[in-house]
GROMACS .gro file of C-alpha atoms in nm:
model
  204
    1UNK     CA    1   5.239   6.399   3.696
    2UNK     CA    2   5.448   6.127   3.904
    3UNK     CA    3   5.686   6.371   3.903
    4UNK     CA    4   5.471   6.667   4.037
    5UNK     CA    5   5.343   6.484   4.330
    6UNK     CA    6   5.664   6.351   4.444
    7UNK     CA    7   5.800   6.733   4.412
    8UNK     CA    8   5.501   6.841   4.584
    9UNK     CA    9   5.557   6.595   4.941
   10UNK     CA   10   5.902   6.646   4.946
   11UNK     CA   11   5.999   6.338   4.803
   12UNK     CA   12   6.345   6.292   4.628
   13UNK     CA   13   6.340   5.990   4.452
   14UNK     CA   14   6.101   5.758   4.297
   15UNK     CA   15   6.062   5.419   4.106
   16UNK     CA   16   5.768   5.361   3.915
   17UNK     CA   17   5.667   5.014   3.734
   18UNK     CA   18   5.610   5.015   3.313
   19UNK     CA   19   5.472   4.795   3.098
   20UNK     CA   20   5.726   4.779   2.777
   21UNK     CA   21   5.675   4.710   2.423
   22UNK     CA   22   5.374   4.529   2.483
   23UNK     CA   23   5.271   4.495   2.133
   24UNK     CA   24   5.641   4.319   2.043
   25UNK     CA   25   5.616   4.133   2.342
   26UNK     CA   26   5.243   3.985   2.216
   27UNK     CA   27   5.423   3.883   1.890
   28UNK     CA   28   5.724   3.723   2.047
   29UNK     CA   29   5.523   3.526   2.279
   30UNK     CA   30   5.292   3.411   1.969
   31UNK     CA   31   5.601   3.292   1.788
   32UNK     CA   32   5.751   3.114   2.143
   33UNK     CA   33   5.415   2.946   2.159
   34UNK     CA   34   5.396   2.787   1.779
   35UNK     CA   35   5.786   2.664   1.854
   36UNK     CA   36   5.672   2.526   2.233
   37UNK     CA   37   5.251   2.480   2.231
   38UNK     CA   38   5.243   2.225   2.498
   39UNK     CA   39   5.246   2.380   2.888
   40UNK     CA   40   5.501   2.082   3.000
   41UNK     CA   41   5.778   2.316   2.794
   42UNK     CA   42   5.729   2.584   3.066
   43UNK     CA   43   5.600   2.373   3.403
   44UNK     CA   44   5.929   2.218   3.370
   45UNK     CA   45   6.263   2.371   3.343
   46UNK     CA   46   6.499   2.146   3.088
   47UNK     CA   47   6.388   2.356   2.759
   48UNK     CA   48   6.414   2.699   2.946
   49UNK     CA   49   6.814   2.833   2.809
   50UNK     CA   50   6.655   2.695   2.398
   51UNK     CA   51   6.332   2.899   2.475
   52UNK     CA   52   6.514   3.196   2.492
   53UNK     CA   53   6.768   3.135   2.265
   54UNK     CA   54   6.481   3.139   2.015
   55UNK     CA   55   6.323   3.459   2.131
   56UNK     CA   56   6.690   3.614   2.114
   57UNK     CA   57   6.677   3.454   1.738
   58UNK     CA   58   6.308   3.596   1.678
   59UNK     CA   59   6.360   3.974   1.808
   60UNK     CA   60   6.364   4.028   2.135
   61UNK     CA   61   6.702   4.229   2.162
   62UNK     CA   62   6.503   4.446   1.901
   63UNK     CA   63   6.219   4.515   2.107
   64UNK     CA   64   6.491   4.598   2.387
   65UNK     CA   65   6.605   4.810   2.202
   66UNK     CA   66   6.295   4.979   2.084
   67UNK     CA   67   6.173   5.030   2.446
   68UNK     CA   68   6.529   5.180   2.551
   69UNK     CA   69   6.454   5.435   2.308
   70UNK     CA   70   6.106   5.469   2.445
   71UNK     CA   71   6.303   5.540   2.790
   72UNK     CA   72   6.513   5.800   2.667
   73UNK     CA   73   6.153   5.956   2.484
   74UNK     CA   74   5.997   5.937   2.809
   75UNK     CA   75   6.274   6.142   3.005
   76UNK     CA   76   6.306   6.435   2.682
   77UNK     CA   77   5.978   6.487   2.745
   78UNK     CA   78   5.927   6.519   3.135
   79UNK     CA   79   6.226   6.722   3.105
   80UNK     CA   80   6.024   6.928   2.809
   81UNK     CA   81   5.730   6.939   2.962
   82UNK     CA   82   5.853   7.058   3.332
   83UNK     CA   83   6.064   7.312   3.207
   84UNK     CA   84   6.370   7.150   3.339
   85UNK     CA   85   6.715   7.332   3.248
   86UNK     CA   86   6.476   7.670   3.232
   87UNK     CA   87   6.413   7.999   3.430
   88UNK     CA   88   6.028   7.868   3.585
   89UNK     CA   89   6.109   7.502   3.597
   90UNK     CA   90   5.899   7.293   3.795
   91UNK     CA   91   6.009   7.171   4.141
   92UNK     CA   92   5.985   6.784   3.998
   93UNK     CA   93   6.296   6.854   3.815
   94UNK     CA   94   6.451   6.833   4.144
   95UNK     CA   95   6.314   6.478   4.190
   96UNK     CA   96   6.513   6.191   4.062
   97UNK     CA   97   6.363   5.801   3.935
   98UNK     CA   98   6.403   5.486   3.763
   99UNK     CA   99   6.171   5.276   3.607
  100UNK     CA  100   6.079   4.899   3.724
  101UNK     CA  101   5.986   4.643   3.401
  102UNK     CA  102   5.688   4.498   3.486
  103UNK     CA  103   5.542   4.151   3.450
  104UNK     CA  104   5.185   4.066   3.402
  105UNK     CA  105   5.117   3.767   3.660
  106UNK     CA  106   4.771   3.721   3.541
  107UNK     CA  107   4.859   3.707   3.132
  108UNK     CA  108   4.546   3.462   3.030
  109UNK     CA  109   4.456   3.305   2.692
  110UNK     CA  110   4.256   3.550   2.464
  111UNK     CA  111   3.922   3.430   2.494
  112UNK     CA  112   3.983   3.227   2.808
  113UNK     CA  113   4.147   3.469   3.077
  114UNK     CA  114   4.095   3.274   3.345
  115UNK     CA  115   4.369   3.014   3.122
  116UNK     CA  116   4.752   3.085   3.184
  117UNK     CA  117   4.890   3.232   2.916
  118UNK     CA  118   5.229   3.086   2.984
  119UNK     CA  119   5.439   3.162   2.684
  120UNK     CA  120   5.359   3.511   2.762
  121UNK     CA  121   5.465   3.525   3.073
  122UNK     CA  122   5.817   3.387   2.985
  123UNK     CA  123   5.833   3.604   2.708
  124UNK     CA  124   5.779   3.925   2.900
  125UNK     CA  125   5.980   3.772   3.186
  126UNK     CA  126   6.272   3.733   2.903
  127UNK     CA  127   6.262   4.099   2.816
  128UNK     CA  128   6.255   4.267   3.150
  129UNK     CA  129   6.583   4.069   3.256
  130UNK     CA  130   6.745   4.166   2.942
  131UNK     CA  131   6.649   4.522   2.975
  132UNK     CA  132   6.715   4.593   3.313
  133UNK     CA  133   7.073   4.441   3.209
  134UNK     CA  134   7.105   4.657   2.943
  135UNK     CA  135   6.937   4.983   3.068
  136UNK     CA  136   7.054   5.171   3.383
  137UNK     CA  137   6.737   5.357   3.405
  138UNK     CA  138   6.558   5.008   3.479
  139UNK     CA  139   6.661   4.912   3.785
  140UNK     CA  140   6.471   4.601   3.855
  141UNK     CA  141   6.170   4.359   3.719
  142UNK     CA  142   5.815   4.274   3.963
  143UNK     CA  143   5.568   4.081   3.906
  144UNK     CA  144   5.234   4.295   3.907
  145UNK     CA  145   4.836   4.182   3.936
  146UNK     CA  146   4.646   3.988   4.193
  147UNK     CA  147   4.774   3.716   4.339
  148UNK     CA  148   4.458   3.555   4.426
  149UNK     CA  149   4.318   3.539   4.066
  150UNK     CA  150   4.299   3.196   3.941
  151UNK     CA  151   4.608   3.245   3.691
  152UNK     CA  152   4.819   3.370   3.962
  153UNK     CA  153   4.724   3.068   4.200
  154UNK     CA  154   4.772   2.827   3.960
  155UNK     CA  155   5.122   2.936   3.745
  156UNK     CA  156   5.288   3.070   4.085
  157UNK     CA  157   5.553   2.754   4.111
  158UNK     CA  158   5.624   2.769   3.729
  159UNK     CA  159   5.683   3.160   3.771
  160UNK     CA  160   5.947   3.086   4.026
  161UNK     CA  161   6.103   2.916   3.821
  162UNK     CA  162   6.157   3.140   3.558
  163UNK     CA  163   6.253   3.419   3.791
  164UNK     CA  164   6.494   3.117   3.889
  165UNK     CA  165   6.649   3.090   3.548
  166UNK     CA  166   6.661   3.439   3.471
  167UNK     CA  167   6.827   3.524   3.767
  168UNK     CA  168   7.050   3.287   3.700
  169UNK     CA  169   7.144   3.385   3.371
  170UNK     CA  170   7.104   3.803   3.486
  171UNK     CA  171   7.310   3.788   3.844
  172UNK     CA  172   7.329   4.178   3.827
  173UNK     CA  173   6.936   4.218   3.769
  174UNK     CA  174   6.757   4.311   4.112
  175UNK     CA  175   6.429   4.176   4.192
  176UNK     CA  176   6.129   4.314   4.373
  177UNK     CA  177   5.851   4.038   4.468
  178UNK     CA  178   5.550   4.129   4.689
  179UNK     CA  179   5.390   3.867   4.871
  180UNK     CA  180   5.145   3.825   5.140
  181UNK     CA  181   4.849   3.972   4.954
  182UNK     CA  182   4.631   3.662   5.013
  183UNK     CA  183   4.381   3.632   5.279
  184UNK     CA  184   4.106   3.314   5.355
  185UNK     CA  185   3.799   3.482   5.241
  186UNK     CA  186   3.940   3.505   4.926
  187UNK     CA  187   4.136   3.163   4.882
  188UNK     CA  188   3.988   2.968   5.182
  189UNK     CA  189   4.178   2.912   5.529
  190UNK     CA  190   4.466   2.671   5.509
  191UNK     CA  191   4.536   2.727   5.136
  192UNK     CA  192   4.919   2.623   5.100
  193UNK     CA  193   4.940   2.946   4.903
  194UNK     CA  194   4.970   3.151   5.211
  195UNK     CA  195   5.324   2.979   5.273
  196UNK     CA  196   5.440   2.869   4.909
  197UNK     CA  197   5.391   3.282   4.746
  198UNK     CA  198   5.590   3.410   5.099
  199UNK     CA  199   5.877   3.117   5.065
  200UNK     CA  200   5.875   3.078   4.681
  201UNK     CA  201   5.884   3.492   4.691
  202UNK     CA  202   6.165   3.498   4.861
  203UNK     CA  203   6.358   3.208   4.736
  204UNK     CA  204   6.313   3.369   4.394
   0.00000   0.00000   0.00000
């Protein structure tokens, strides 16, 4: 349907954003958060490179791996489904894309969303990097969800700095940030978040 539309205005090329694997993702960050439970593991930054050498160790080039084939899947069947290659194919065969990994911002504690959830975060953090460095058809990782919600507000810093390390660790990985969502009726004029999400955005 993405497809379609673009075909439809004349647009050539596309990038949409995908959730991956979210079920392995669930179970990865479970296991990352029986090894680390306590929040000062992921505020700070000294056990960042043994976090994920443990969700390397617990499956997380697996679920890579599984969601690469997911990617291929996905581009059989637009091709399938469009008629690509055939004698009525639809215009959106003409349109090319990749595909963004997306990160949850707002991942809260079942039960308690309004609670980061911050071994989830990491984890999916870990997997986009690593698939966008394996897959060519991934051509970046972005942070998606509100950035006023409570989560968002509070975990912003400690995101950074995982964008920080993973970018470190995945030079070749590109990164799209938005920032400048928030506005004083929502978060109350002179909130240092208007200036820490544009700076810490961009520093990322």
């Amino acid at each position: 349907d993405m497809l379609r539309h673009a075909g439809a205005d004349n647009i050539s090329y596309v990038e949409t954003m995908v959730y991956f694997q979210p079920g392995a993702i669930a179970s990865l960050a479970d296991k990352l958060r029986q090894k680390y439970p306590d929040s000062s593991y992921y505020t700070g930054t000294d056990h960042y490179s043994e976090m994920l050498d443990f969700l390397q160790r617990s499956g997380l080039p697996d679920a890579v791996s599984a969601a690469r084939s997911d990617i291929a899947a996905y581009g059989d069947n637009a091709k399938n489904v469009l008629g690509c290659g055939g004698p009525e194919q639809d215009r959106a065969c003409h349109v090319s894309y990749a595909l963004i990994a997306a990160i949850n911002r707002n991942s809260g504690i079942k039960g308690d969303p309004g609670t980061p959830d911050l071994p989830k975060i990491f984890t999916q953090t870990a997997f986009s990097f690593l698939l966008s460095s394996a897959d060519k058809n991934v051509v970046g990782v972005n942070l998606v969800g509100a950035e006023d919600s409570p989560v968002s507000l509070h975990t912003f810093k400690t995101v950074m700095q995982f964008f920080n390390f993973f970018n470190s660790r995945f030079k070749d990985v590109n990164i799209a940030l938005h920032a400048g969502e928030l506005t004083p009726c929502f978060i109350g004029a002179g909130n240092p978040a208007f200036k820490e999400h544009l700076t810490g955005s961009l520093r990322a």
